[in-house]
Structures are given as structure tokens and as C-alpha cells.
Coordinates of C-alpha atoms in Angstrom, one line a residue:
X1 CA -10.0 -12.2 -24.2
X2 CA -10.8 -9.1 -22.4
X3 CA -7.5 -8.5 -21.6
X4 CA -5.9 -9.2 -25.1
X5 CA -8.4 -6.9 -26.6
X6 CA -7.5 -3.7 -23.8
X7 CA -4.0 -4.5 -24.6
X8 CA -5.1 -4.1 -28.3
X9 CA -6.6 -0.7 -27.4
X10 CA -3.6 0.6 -25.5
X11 CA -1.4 -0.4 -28.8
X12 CA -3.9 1.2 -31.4
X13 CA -4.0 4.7 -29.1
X14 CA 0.0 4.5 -28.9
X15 CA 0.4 4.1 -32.6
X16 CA -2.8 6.5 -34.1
X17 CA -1.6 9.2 -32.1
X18 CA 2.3 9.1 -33.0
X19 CA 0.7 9.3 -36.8
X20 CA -1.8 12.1 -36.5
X21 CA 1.2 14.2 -34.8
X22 CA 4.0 12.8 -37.1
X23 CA 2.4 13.7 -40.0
X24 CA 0.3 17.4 -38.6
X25 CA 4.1 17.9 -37.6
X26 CA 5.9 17.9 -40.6
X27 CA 3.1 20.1 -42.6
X28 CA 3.5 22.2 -39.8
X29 CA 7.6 22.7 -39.7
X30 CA 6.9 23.4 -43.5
X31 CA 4.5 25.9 -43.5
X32 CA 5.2 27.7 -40.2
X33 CA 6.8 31.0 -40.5
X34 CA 8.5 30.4 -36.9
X35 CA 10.1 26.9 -37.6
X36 CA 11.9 27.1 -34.4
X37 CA 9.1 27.0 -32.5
X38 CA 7.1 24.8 -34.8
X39 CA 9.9 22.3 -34.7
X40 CA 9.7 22.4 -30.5
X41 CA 5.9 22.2 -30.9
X42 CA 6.1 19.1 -33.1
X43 CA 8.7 17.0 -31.0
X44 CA 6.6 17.8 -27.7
X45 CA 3.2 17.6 -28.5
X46 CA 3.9 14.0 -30.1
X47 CA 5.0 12.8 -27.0
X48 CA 2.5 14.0 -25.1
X49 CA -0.1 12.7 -27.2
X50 CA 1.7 9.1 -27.1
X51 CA 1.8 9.8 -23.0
X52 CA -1.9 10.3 -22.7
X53 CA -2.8 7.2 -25.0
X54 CA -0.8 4.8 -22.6
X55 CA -1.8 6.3 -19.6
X56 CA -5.2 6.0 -20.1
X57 CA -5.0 2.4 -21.6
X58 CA -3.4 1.6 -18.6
X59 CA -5.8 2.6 -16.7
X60 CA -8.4 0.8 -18.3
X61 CA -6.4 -2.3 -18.8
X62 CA -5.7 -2.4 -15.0
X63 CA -9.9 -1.8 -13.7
X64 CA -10.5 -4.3 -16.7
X65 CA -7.9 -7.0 -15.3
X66 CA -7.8 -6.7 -11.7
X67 CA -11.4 -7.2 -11.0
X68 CA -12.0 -9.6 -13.3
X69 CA -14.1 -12.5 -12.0
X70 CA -14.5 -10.6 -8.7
X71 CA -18.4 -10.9 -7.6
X72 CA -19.9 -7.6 -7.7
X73 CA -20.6 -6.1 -4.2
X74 CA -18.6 -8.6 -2.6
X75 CA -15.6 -7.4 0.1
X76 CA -12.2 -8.9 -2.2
X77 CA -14.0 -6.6 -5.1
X78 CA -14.3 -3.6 -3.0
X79 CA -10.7 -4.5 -1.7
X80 CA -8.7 -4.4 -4.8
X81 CA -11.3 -1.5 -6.7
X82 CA -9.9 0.8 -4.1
X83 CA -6.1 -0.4 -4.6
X84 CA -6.7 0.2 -8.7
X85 CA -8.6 3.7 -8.1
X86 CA -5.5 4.4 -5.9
X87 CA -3.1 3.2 -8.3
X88 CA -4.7 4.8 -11.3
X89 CA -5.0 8.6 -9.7
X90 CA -1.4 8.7 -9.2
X91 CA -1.2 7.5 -12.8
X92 CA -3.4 10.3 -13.8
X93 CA -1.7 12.8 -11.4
X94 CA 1.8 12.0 -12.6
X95 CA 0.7 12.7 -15.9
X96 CA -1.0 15.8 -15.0
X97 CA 2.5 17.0 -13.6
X98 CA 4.6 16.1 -16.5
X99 CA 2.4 17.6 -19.1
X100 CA 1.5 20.9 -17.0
X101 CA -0.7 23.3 -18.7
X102 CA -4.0 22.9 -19.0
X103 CA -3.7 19.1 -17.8
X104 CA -3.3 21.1 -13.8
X105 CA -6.5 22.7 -14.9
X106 CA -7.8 19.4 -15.9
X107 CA -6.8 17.9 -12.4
X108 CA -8.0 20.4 -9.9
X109 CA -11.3 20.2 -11.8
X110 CA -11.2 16.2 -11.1
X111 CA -10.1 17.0 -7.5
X112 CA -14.2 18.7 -7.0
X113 CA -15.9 15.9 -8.5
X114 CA -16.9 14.3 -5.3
X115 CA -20.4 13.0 -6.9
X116 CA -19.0 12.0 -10.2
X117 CA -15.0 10.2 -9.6
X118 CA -14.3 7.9 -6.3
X119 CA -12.7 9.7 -3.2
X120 CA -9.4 8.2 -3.9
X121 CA -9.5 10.8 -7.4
X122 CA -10.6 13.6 -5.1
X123 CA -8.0 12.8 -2.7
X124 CA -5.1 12.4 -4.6
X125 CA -5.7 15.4 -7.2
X126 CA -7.2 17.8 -4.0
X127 CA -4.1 17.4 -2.5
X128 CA -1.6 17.8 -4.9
X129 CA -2.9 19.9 -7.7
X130 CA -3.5 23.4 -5.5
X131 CA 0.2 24.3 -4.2
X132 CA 2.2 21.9 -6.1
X133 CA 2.3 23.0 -9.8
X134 CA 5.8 22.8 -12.1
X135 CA 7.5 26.2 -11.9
X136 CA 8.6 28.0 -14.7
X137 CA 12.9 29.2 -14.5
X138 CA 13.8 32.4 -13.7
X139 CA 15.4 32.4 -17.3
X140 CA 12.1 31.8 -18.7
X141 CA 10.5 34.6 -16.1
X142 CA 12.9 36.6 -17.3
X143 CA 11.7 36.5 -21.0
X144 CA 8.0 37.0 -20.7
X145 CA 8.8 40.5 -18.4
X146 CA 11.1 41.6 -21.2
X147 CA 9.1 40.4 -24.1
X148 CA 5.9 42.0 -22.5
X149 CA 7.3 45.3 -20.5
X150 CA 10.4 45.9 -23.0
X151 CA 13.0 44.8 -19.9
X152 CA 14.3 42.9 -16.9
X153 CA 12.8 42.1 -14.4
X154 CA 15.7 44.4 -12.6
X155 CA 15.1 47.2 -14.9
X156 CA 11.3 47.5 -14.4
X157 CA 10.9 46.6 -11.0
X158 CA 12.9 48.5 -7.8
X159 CA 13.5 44.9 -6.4
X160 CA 12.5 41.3 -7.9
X161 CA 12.0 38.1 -6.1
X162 CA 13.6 35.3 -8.6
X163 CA 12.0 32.3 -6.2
X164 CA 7.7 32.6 -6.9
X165 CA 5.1 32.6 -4.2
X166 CA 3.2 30.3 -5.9
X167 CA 2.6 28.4 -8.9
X168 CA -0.6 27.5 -10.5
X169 CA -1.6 26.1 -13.7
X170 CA -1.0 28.8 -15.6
X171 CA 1.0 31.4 -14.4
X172 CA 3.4 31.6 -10.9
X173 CA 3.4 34.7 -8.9
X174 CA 6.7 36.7 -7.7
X175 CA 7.1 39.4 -5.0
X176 CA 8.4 42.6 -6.4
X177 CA 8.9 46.2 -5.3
X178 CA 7.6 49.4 -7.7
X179 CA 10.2 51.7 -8.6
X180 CA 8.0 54.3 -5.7
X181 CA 8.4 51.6 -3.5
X182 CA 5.0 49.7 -3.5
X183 CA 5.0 45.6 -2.7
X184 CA 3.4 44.1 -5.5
X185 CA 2.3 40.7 -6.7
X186 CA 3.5 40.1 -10.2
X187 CA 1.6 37.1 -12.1
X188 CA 3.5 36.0 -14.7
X189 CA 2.2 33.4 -17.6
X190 CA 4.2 30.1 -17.9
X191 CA 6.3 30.6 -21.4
X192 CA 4.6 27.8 -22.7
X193 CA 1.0 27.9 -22.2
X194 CA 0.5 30.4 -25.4
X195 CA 2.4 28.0 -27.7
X196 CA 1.0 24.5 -26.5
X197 CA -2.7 25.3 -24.8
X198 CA -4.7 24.6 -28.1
X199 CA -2.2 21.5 -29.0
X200 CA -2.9 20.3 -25.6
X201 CA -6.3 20.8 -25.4
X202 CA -6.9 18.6 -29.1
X203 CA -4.8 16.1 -27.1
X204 CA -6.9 15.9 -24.4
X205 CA -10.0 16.2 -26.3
X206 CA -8.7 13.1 -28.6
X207 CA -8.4 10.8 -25.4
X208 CA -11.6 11.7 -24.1
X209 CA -13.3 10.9 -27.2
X210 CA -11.4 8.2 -27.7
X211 CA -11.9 6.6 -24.3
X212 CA -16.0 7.1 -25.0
X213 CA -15.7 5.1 -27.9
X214 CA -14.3 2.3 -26.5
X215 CA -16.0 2.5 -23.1
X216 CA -19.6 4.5 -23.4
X217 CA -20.3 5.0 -19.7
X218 CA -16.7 7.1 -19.6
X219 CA -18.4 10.1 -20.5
X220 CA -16.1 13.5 -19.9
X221 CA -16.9 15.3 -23.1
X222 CA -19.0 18.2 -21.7
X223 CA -15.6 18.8 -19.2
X224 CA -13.4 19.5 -22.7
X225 CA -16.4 21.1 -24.1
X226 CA -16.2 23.5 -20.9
X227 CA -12.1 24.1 -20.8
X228 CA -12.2 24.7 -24.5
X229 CA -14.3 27.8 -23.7
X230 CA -13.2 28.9 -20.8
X231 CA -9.5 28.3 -21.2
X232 CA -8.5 31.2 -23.7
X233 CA -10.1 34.0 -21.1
X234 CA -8.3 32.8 -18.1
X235 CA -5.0 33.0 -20.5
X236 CA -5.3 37.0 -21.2
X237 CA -4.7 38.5 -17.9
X238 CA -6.7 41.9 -18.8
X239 CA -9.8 40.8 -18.7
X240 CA -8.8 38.9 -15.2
X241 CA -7.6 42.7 -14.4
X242 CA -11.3 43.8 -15.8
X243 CA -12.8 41.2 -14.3
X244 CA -11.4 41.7 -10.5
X245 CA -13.1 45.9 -10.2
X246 CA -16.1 44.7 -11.8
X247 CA -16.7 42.1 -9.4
X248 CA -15.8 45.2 -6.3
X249 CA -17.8 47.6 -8.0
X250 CA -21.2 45.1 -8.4
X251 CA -20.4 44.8 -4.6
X252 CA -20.5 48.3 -4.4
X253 CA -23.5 48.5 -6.1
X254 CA -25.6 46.1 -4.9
X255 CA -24.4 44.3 -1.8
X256 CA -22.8 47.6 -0.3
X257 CA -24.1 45.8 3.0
X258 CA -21.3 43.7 2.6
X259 CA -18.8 45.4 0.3
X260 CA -16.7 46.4 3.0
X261 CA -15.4 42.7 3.8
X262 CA -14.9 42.0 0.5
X263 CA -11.6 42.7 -1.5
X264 CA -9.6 42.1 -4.5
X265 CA -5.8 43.3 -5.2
X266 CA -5.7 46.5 -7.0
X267 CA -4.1 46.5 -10.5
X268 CA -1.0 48.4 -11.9
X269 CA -2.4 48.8 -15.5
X270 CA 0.6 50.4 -16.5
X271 CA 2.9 47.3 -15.4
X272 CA 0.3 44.9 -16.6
X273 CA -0.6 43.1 -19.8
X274 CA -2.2 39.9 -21.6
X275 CA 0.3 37.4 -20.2
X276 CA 1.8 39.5 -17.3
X277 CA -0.5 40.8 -13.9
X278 CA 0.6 43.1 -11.3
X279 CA -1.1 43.9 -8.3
X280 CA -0.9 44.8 -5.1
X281 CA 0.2 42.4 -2.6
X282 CA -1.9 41.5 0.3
X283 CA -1.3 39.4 3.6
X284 CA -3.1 37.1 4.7
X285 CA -4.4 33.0 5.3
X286 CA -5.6 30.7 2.9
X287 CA -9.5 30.5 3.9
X288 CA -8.4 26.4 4.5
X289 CA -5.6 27.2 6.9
X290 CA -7.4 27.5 10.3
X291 CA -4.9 27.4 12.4
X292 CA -3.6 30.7 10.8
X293 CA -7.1 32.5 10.6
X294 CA -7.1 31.9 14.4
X295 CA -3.7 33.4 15.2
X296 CA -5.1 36.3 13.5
X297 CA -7.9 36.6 16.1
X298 CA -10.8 35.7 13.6
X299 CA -13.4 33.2 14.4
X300 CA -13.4 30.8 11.5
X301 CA -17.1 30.3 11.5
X302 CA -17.3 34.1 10.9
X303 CA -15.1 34.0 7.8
X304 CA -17.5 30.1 7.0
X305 CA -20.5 32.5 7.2
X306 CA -18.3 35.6 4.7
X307 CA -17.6 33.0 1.8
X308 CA -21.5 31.7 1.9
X309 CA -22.8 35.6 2.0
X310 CA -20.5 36.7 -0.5
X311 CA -20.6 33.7 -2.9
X312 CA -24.9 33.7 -2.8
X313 CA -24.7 37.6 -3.5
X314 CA -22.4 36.6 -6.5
X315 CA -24.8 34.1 -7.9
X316 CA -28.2 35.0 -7.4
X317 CA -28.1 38.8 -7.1
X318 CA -24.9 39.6 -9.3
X319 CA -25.1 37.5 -11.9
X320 CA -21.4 37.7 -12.0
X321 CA -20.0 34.9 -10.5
X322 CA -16.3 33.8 -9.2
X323 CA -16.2 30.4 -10.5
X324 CA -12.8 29.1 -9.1
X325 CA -12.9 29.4 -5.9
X326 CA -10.4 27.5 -4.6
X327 CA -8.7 27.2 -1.4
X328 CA -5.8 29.2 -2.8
X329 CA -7.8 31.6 -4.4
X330 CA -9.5 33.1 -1.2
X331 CA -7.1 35.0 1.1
X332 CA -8.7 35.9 5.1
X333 CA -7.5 39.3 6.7
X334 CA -8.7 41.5 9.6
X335 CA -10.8 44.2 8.2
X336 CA -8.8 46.9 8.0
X337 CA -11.0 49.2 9.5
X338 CA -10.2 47.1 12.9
X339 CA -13.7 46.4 13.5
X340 CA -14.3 43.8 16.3
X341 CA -17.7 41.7 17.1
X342 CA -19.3 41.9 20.1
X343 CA -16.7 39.1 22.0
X344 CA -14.4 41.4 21.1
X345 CA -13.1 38.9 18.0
X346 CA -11.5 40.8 15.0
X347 CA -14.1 40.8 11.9
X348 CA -12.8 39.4 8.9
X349 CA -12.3 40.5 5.2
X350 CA -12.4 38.2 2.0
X351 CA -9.8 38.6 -0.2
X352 CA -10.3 37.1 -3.9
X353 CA -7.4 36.2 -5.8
X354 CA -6.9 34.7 -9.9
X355 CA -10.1 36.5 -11.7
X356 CA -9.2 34.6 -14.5
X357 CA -13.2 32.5 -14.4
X358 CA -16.2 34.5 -14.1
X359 CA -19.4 33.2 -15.4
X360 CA -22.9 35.5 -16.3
X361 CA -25.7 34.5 -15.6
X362 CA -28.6 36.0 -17.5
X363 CA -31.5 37.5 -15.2
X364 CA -33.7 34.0 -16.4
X365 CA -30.9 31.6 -15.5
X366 CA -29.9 33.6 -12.1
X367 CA -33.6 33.2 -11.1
X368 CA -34.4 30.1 -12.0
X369 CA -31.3 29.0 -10.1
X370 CA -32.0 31.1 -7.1
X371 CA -36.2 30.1 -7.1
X372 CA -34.1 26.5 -6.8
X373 CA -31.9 26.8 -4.3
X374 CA -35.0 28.8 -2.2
X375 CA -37.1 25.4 -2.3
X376 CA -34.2 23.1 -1.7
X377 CA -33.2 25.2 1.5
X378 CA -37.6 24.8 2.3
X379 CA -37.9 21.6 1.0
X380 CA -40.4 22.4 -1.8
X381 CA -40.6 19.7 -3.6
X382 CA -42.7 21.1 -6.7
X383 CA -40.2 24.2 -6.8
X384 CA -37.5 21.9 -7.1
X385 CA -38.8 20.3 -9.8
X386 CA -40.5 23.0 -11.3
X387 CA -37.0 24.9 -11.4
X388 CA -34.7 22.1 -11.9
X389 CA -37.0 21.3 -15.4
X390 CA -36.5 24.9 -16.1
X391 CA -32.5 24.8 -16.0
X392 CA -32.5 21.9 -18.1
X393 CA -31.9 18.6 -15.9
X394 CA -35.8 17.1 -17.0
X395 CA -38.1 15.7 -15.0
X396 CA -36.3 12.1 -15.3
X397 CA -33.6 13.6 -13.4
X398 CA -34.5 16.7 -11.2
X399 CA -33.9 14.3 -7.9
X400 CA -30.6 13.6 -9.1
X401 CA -29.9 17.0 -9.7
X402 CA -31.0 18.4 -6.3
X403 CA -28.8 15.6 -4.5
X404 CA -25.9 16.8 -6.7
X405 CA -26.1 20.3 -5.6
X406 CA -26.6 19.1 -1.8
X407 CA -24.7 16.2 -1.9
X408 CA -27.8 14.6 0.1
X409 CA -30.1 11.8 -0.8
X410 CA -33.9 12.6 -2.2
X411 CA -35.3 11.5 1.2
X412 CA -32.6 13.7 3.2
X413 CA -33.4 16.9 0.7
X414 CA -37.4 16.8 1.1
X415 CA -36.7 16.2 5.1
X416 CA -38.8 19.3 6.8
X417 CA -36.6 19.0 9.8
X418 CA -34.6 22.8 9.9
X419 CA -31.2 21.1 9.3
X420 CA -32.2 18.5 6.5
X421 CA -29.0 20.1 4.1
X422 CA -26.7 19.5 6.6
X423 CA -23.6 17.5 5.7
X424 CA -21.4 16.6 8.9
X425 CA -17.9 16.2 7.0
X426 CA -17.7 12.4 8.6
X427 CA -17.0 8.9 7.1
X428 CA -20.2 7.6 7.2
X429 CA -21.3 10.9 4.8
X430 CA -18.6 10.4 2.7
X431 CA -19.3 6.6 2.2
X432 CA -22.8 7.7 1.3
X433 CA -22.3 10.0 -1.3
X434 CA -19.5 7.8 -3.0
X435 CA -22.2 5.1 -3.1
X436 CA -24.7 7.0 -5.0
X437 CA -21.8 8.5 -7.2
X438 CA -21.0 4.4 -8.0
X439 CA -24.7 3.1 -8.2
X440 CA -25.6 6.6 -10.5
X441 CA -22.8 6.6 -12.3
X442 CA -24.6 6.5 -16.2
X443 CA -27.7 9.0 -14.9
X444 CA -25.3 11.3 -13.3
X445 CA -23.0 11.8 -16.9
X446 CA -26.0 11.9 -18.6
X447 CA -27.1 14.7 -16.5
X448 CA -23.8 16.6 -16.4
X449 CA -24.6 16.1 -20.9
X450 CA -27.7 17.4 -20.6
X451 CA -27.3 20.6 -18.1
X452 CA -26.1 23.8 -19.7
X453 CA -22.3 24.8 -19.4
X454 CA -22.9 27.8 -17.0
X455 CA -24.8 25.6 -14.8
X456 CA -21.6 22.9 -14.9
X457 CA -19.8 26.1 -13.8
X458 CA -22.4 27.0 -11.4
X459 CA -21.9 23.1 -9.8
X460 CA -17.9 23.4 -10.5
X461 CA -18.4 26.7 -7.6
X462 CA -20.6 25.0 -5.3
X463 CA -17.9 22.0 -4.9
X464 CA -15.3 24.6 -4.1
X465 CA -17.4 26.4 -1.9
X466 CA -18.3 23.0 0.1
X467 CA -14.8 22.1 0.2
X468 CA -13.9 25.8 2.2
X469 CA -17.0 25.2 4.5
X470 CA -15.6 21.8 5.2
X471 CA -12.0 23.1 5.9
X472 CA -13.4 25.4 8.3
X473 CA -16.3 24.0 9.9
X474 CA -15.7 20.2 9.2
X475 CA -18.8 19.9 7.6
X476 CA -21.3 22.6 6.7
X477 CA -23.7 24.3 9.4
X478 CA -27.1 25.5 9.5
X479 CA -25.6 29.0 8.9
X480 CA -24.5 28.6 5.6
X481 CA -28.0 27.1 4.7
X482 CA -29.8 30.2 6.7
X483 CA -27.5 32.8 4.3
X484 CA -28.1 30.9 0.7
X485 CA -31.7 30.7 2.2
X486 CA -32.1 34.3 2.9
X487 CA -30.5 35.6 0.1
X488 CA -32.1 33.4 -2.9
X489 CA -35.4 34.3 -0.8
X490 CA -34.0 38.0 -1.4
X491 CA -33.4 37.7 -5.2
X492 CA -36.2 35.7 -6.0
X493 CA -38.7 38.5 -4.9
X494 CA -36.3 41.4 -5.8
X495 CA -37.0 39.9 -9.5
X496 CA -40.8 39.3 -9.3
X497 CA -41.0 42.5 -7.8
X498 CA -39.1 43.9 -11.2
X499 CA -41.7 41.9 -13.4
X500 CA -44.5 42.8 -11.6
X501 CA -47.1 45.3 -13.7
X502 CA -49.8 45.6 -11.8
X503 CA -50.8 46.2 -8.0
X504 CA -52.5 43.1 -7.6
X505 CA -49.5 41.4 -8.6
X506 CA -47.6 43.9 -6.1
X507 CA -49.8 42.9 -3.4
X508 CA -49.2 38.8 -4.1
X509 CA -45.4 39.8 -4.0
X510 CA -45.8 41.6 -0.8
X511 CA -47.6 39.1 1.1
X512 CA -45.7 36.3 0.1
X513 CA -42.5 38.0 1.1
X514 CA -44.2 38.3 4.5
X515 CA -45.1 34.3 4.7
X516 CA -41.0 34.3 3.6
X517 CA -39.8 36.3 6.2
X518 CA -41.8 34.3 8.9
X519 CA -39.9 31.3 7.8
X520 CA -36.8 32.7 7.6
X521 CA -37.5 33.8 11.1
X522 CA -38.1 30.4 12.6
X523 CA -35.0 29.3 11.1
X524 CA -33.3 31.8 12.8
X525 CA -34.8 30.9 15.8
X526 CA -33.9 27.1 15.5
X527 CA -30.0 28.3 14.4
X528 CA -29.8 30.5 17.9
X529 CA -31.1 27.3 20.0
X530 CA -28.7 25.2 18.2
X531 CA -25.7 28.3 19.2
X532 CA -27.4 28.4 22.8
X533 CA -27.2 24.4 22.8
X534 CA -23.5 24.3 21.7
X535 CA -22.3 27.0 23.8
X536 CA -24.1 25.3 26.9
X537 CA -22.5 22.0 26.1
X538 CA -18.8 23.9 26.1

């Protein structure tokens, strides 16, 4: 019965979405005043639409039919679940590929969802939806330079690459020589993101809700709500261009302790527009490729430790945050003053690349988010709560909250032991957090419903952040926890400092900066026994 009504479902998606396009189609070829392009709109975005609706009623019909009658918790049930979430991802990733667009944006974001989708989700979109993305033809290349620089390729540039670099979502990047000579990076928009990106995202949008209404615990309607807004800035190159020196210059500013191993490609305004980026072209490894960042004579721990520094400086001090970073959005170089450490290793420089995703956090929000991250690095279990409340998970689900941003249980999180935070990287981690993810499944979309949208963004970073550390370090480390420690510490009395109006409350600030620092300290003392430990064991 089950199974004849699913089938129903797949049939009813398949045939409302062929008549809400036929129909929106043919008022559109009628009214349009570019029937060409309506007409290639209105053949493609049908079938994308019918695409989506089988997919996903496939999908369901297959969880819904291969475990029924399986016992629940048994070992045949956990058996086939993992052949169907296997099976299912590649149905999800295939159509992520044929569509393209904003349905790659819609992948890599599945790929971070480590507490929310099973592994074999993560897996499959981590490892396909980075460096694998369609490619646009040279033709079509060739038609957004000329349409947006008023040539070819040939004509504007002293020497153009026709093969990209890379290919991402959105745009694909070509090597290309200035007419003085400079080796630029030239991003150019896919021809038809303009045309289909808000057709696309009603599709999407459309299936989500759909899927909710015919199965309430799938829940991914704050994850349109969040494309919908952030989709149109990461499509006008300028303000990627804007946002990439005001990042550098708020480094500047107020991390210049830092500033110096930190980087983005400078821009060539005059060869750059809405859909088109150049830059200059930097060398360098992907922060994930280890092997690399070691032929380059940099310790990867080092660059581990640069990402954490400059990614906590971003969130709780900037208020300006980076929020895609990605392995292939963070490039690792030798500094280029030549700088070495004291073993003589070469110190290394962040690059950040695709600017597209910044997020600001108003001073309350950056606080409040800092004040939380401070107590969950201490285990202060009111603060957590107090500050969790205050950026909007409620006190029913601050504890689930806390173990989202740590990916640790409650009991692991309010641990006092120095290295409570620390995730090793192994199986028997990995088979934790994807039990909680199945056991909290409802709580956890709930929460994601509740939270505000910069905070999903803020939790969109931190999964691409633990996904570098883990890269690098296998795990994360009791550094990384020591930096977002020391830092949130920083910001959090930086902005009661700003607030404070009186000396008494100058005095209170003062002293429990002091009590702070002495903590700080004896985590720095437990991080260089745990060094001394692991050198001795060498």
C-alpha cells in the first residue's frame, strides 16, 4: 500500500510539474521580448523540473521499499539503509551534474552537512562536487568576454588559455596574459547561470516543498530560503572584487598582527565586470593537498593553526566573514617575505580565493557568538546556554546546538579535561556523530528552522573549516581550540570594554581579563606538554 501510494507520488510530481512549466512557458514565449531565449528557457527548464520530480520520488520510493519490514536497529536494516543512502546520493549527484547551476551549489552545501545527511551524502557530494563541475565551451567563453569587454578573448588579452583551470558552480577560471605582460586569473560566469538561476532555484524550491508535504521530517526549506538570498551576490563578480580588499584591508586594520600571511588576488578593475573577474594569478596548494604544502617546505600544522587564526579574526573580531571556505577556495604559499620559523621551516601565507559569500555580523550577533564559542572552548555551561538562547536556538535545544558546532556529545562538551573539543578524525568518531545525526534527526531541522540565516552561514563555515583541519591534521588538535579560545576571549572583552561607562565597570573588565589570561595560560601549558609528549614519542 505504501509502495502503490509513493509510486502515486512520483507520478503526481512528474505530471504537476510538466503543467506548471507547459503552461508559464507558453505565456512566457508570448510575452517575452527575447523569444529566442524564452523559447530555450521554456524547453529546458520543463525538463529539469520533470528531472527533479522523479529523482526525488525515487528516492523516496526506494528508502520507503527497501526497508520495509526490516526491524529497526537490527543488522539486515542497517545493511541495506547504507546500500539505499549509497544508491540515492549518486542519484542526487547525477542530477546535480546534469542540471549544473545552482544545483553544484546545492551539492557542495549537502557535502558539509555531516550532522544533518548520512556519511555516504557527505562522501559522495565532498568528493565530487569541488573539482568536478560541467565546463562551459570555449565558444560560449568566448561570448561572455566579447559581450562584457567588447572583444575576443584574443583581442583583449596578450595570450588566452582556451582549456580552464578550474570549474566551479558558477563560473570556470582561464589563465591569461595582460597586454603588459601580467599572468592573470580570468573568472568567467557560465553563459547560463543569468538566464536559468531564478528558474532553477523555483525548481528546487518546488521539490523541497513538495517533498515536506508529503514527508514532514524532510525539512530543507531554510537551505532554499538561504540560496535564494545569497545566490544573486555571488552572481555579480563586483561586489566579489569589493568584497576581496575589504576583507585585506579589515586585516589591515585590525588583525595587522596577522595581515601579513593573509592574501587575496589583486583585481584588474578595468578588465573586470558583473559576470567577468580578473585577477592576478597566484601559485600555490590547495590547503587539502598535504603532500604539496610539504614539498613547499611548510609544516602543515602551521598552515592548520593560519586557517583557525585567520577564520576566528574573521568571525568574532571582523564581523566580516568568508563564508565558503572550501578546500578549493584556500590556496598555501611561502610568505613572500621568505620568513622561516625557528627549525628553519618556511612560514606560510593564506591565500583566499572566490569572494563571492561574505556574511556581517552585527556587533550583537558577533558577540553573542564569540561569548559562545569562549564557554564552549571552557566548558561554561550557563554561558553556553545563556548565549546559545541569545542567538536563537531556545533553551529546548541549546545542547543540541553546542554539539552541532563541536560535533561532540553534551557530556564530551561540558568535559573540563583541556582537550574535551577534540575530534580525532577516526571511525569510531565518525560513527558517533552519524548516530546522533540519525537518532536527532526531527530536533536537529527544527533547530536549523529556528536559528537565524547568518548563523546557518556561520555553521555552513565552521564545517568547511573542520573539513581543512581534518585534511591537514586528520582530526582537529588542541591548537585550533587554544586560537578560537584566545581570540573569542579577545573579542569578548575588546566589546565589554567598548560598552563599559564607568570605572567600576572598567575595573570588573580588567580583572576578569586577568582570571582569562591565567586560563588561557594553563592551556598553553597543557598544549606545550602535549608537543613535548609527541616530540618525545618520535
Amino acid at each position: 500500500m505504501a509502495t502503490r501510494s509513493l509510486w502515486g507520488v512520483r507520478a503526481k510530481l512528474s505530471v504537476a510539474a510538466t503543467a506548471l512549466c507547459g503552461g508559464a512557458g507558453t505565456a512566457a514565449i508570448a510575452s517575452s521580448d527575447d523569444p529566442a531565449t524564452a523559447l530555450k528557457l521554456c524547453t529546458t527548464i520543463p525538463l529539469r523540473l520533470v528531472r527533479d520530480s522523479v529523482t526525488a520520488a525515487t528516492i523516496a520510493l526506494d528508502y520507503e521499499y527497501s526497508l520495509w519490514g526490516l526491524a529497526e536497529g537490527s543488522d539486515e536494516r542497517s545493511r541495506v539503509k547504507h546500500e539505499v543512502h549509497l544508491r540515492s546520493a549518486r542519484r542526487l549527484q547525477e542530477l546535480c551534474f546534469r542540471n549544473g547551476g545552482i544545483y553544484i551549489k546545492l551539492g557542495q552545501h549537502i557535502g558539509q552537512l555531516e550532522y544533518l545527511v548520512p556519511q555516504e551524502y557527505v562522501q559522495t557530494m565532498r568528493e565530487s562536487m569541488l573539482n568536478k563541475c560541467p565546463v562551459s565551451s570555449y565558444d560560449q567563453v568566448c561570448e561572455v568576454v566579447k559581450k562584457e569587454l567588447g572583444g575576443t578573448p584574443d583581442e583583449i588579452f596578450d595570450g588566452f588559455d582556451p582549456v580552464p583551470i578550474a570549474s566551479a558552480s558558477l563560473a570556470q577560471v582561464h589563465v591569461a596574459r595582460t597586454q603588459d605582460g601580467q599572468k592573470v586569473a580570468v573568472k568567467v560566469q557560465h553563459t547560463h547561470m543569468t538566464d536559468t538561476a531564478a528558474a532553477d532555484h523555483a525548481t528546487v524550491e518546488f521539490i523541497v516543498n513538495t517533498l515536506h508535504r508529503f514527508f514532514p521530517s524532510f525539512d530543507y526549506r531554510w537551505l532554499v530560503d538561504e540560496m535564494s538570498e545569497s545566490l544573486p551576490k555571488e552572481l555579480d563578480f563586483l561586489l566579489e572584487a569589493k568584497n576581496s580588499e575589504k576583507c585585506l584591508d579589515n586585516f589591515r586594520k585590525l588583525s595587522p598582527h596577522i595581515s601579513a600571511h593573509v592574501y587575496a588576488p589583486r583585481v584588474h578593475w578595468n578588465l573586470s565586470t558583473s559576470k567577468l573577474l580578473t585577477m592576478e594569478f597566484i601559485d600555490g596548494a590547495q590547503v587539502n593537498d598535504v603532500k604539496t604544502i610539504r614539498k613547499l617546505g611548510i609544516r602543515p600544522d602551521e598552515v592548520s593553526r593560519l586557517v583557525s587564526q585567520a577564520f576566528a579574526e574573521m568571525m568574532f573580531k571582523h564581523g566580516f566573514v568568508h563564508c565558503d571556505p572550501h578546500a578549493a577556495n584556500l590556496l598555501v604559499r611561502p610568505l613572500p617575505s621568505g620568513k622561516r620559523s625557528i627549525l628553519g621551516k618556511k612560514k606560510p601565507q593564506l591565500v583566499l580565493l572566490d569572494h563571492g559569500l561574505y556574511k556581517d555580523l552585527d556587533f550583537s550577533t558577533r558577540t553573542n557568538y564569540a561569548a559562545l564559542w569562549k564557554a564552549l572552548i571552557f566548558a561554561d555551561v550557563d554561558a553556553i546556554k545563556e548565549n546559545s538562547v541569545k542567538l536563537g536556538a531556545g533553551e529546548d535545544l541549546y545542547v543540541l546546538f553546542a554539539g552541532i558546532l563541536t560535533m561532540r556529545p553534551w557530556n564530551r562538551v561540558i568535559d573540563s579535561a583541556v582537550d574535551h573539543l577534540v575530534v580525532k578524525g577516526n571511525d569510531s568518531d565518525r560513527s558517533e556523530l552519524q548516530m546522533y545525526a540519525s537518532q536527532y534527526f526531527p530536533q536537529i531541522s527544527e533547530l536549523l528552522r529556528r536559528l537565524p540565516r547568518v548563523i546557518l552561514l556561520m555553521l555552513k563555515t565552521n564545517d568547511c573549516l573542520r573539513a581543512v583541519n581534518n585534511s591537514l591534521l586528520q582530526g582537529s588538535s588542541l591548537e585550533t581550540f587554544f586560537i578560537i579560545g584566545k581570540v573569542s576571549s579577545e573579542a569578548v572583552v575588546e566589546a565589554k570594554m567598548s560598552q563599559s561607562k564607568s570605572i567600576l565597570c572598567w575595573i570588573n573588565v580588567w580583572l576578569e581579563e586577568i582570571l582569562l589570561e591565567a586560563r588561557l595560560y594553563g592551556m598553553q601549558i597543557a598544549l606545550w606538554l602535549l608537543r613535548l609528549r609527541r616530540a618525545l614519542s618520535l
